[in-house]
Short mmCIF file of C-alpha atoms in Angstrom, two decimals:
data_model
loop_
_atom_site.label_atom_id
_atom_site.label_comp_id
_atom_site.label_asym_id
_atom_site.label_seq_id
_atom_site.Cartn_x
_atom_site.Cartn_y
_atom_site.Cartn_z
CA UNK A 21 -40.03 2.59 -14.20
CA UNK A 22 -36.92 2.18 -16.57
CA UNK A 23 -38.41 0.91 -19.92
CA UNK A 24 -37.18 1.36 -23.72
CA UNK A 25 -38.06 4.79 -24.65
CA UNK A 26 -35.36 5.73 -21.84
CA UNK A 27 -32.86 3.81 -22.57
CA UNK A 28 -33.17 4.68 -26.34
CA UNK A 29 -32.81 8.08 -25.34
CA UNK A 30 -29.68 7.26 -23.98
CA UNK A 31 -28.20 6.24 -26.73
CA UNK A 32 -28.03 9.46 -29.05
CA UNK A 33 -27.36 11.08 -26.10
CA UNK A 34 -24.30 9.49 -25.07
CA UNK A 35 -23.07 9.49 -29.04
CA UNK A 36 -23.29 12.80 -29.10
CA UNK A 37 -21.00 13.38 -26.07
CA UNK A 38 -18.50 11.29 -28.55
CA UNK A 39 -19.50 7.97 -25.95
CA UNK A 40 -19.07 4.73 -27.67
CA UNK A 41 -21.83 1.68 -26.47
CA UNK A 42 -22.98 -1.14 -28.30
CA UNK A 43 -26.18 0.17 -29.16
CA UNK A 44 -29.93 -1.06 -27.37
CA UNK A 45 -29.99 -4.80 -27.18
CA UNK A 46 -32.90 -7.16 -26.12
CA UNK A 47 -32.05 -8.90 -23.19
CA UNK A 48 -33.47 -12.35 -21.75
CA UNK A 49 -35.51 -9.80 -19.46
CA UNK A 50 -35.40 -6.24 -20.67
CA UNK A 51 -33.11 -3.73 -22.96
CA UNK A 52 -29.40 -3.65 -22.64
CA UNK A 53 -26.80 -0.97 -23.41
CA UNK A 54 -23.63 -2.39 -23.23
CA UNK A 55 -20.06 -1.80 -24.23
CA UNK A 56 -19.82 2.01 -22.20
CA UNK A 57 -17.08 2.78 -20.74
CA UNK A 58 -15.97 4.93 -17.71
CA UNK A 59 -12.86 7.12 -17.37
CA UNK A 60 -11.27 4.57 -15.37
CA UNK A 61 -11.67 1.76 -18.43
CA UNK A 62 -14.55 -0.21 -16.30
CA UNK A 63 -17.08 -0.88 -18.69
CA UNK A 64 -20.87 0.10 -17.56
CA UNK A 65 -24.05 -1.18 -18.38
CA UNK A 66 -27.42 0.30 -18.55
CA UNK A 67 -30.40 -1.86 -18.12
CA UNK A 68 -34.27 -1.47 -18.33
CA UNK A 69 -36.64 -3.08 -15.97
CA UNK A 70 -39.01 -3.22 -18.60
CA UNK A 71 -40.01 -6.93 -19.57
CA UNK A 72 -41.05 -7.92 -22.63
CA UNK A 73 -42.96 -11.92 -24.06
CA UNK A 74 -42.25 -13.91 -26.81
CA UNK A 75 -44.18 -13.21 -30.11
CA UNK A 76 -46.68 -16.06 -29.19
CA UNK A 77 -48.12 -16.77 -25.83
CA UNK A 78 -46.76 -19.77 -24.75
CA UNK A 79 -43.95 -20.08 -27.14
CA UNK A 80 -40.13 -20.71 -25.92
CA UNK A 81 -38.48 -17.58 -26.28
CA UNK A 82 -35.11 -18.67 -28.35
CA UNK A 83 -32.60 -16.05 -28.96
CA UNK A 84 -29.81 -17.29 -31.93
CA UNK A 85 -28.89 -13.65 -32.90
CA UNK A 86 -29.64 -11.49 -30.44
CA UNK A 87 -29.52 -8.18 -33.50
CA UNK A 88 -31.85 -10.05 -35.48
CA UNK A 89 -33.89 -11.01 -32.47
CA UNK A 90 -33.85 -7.10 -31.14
CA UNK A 91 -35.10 -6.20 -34.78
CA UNK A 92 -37.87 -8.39 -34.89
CA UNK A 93 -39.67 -7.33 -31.93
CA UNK A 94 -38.27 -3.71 -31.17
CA UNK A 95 -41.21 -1.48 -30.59
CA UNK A 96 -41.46 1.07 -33.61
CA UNK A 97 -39.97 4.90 -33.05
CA UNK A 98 -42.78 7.34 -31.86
#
């Protein structure tokens, strides 16, 4: 199953092929990498399946800045 350690992965991987993205992003549902583009201009997404809960069971999940939000709840680097 697609989950954040894979799409983080990504990431470097694709920067070091000289790829520019938009970096790993929480999403309402999973982890986005956005802001790829193919040969053609088309830009491509990469998604994770991966979901993930508000800090506090219960709680309303609001999302003003999604960075800041992405930050606050990113699992830590093995």
């Amino acid at each position: 199953m697609p989950e954040i350690a894979a799409i983080e992965a990504l990431a470097p991987r694709l920067e070091a092929l000289d790829e520019p993205h938009g970096g790993v992003w929480r999403g309402l549902r999973g982890w986005v990498l956005p802001l790829l583009h193919d040969p053609d201009g088309h830009e491509v997404r990469f998604y994770t399946i991966e979901e993930h809960t508000s800090h506090e069971p219960g709680e309303v999940m609001r999302m003003v800045d999604p960075q800041e939000s992405a930050e606050q709840v990113r699992p830590a680097a093995p």
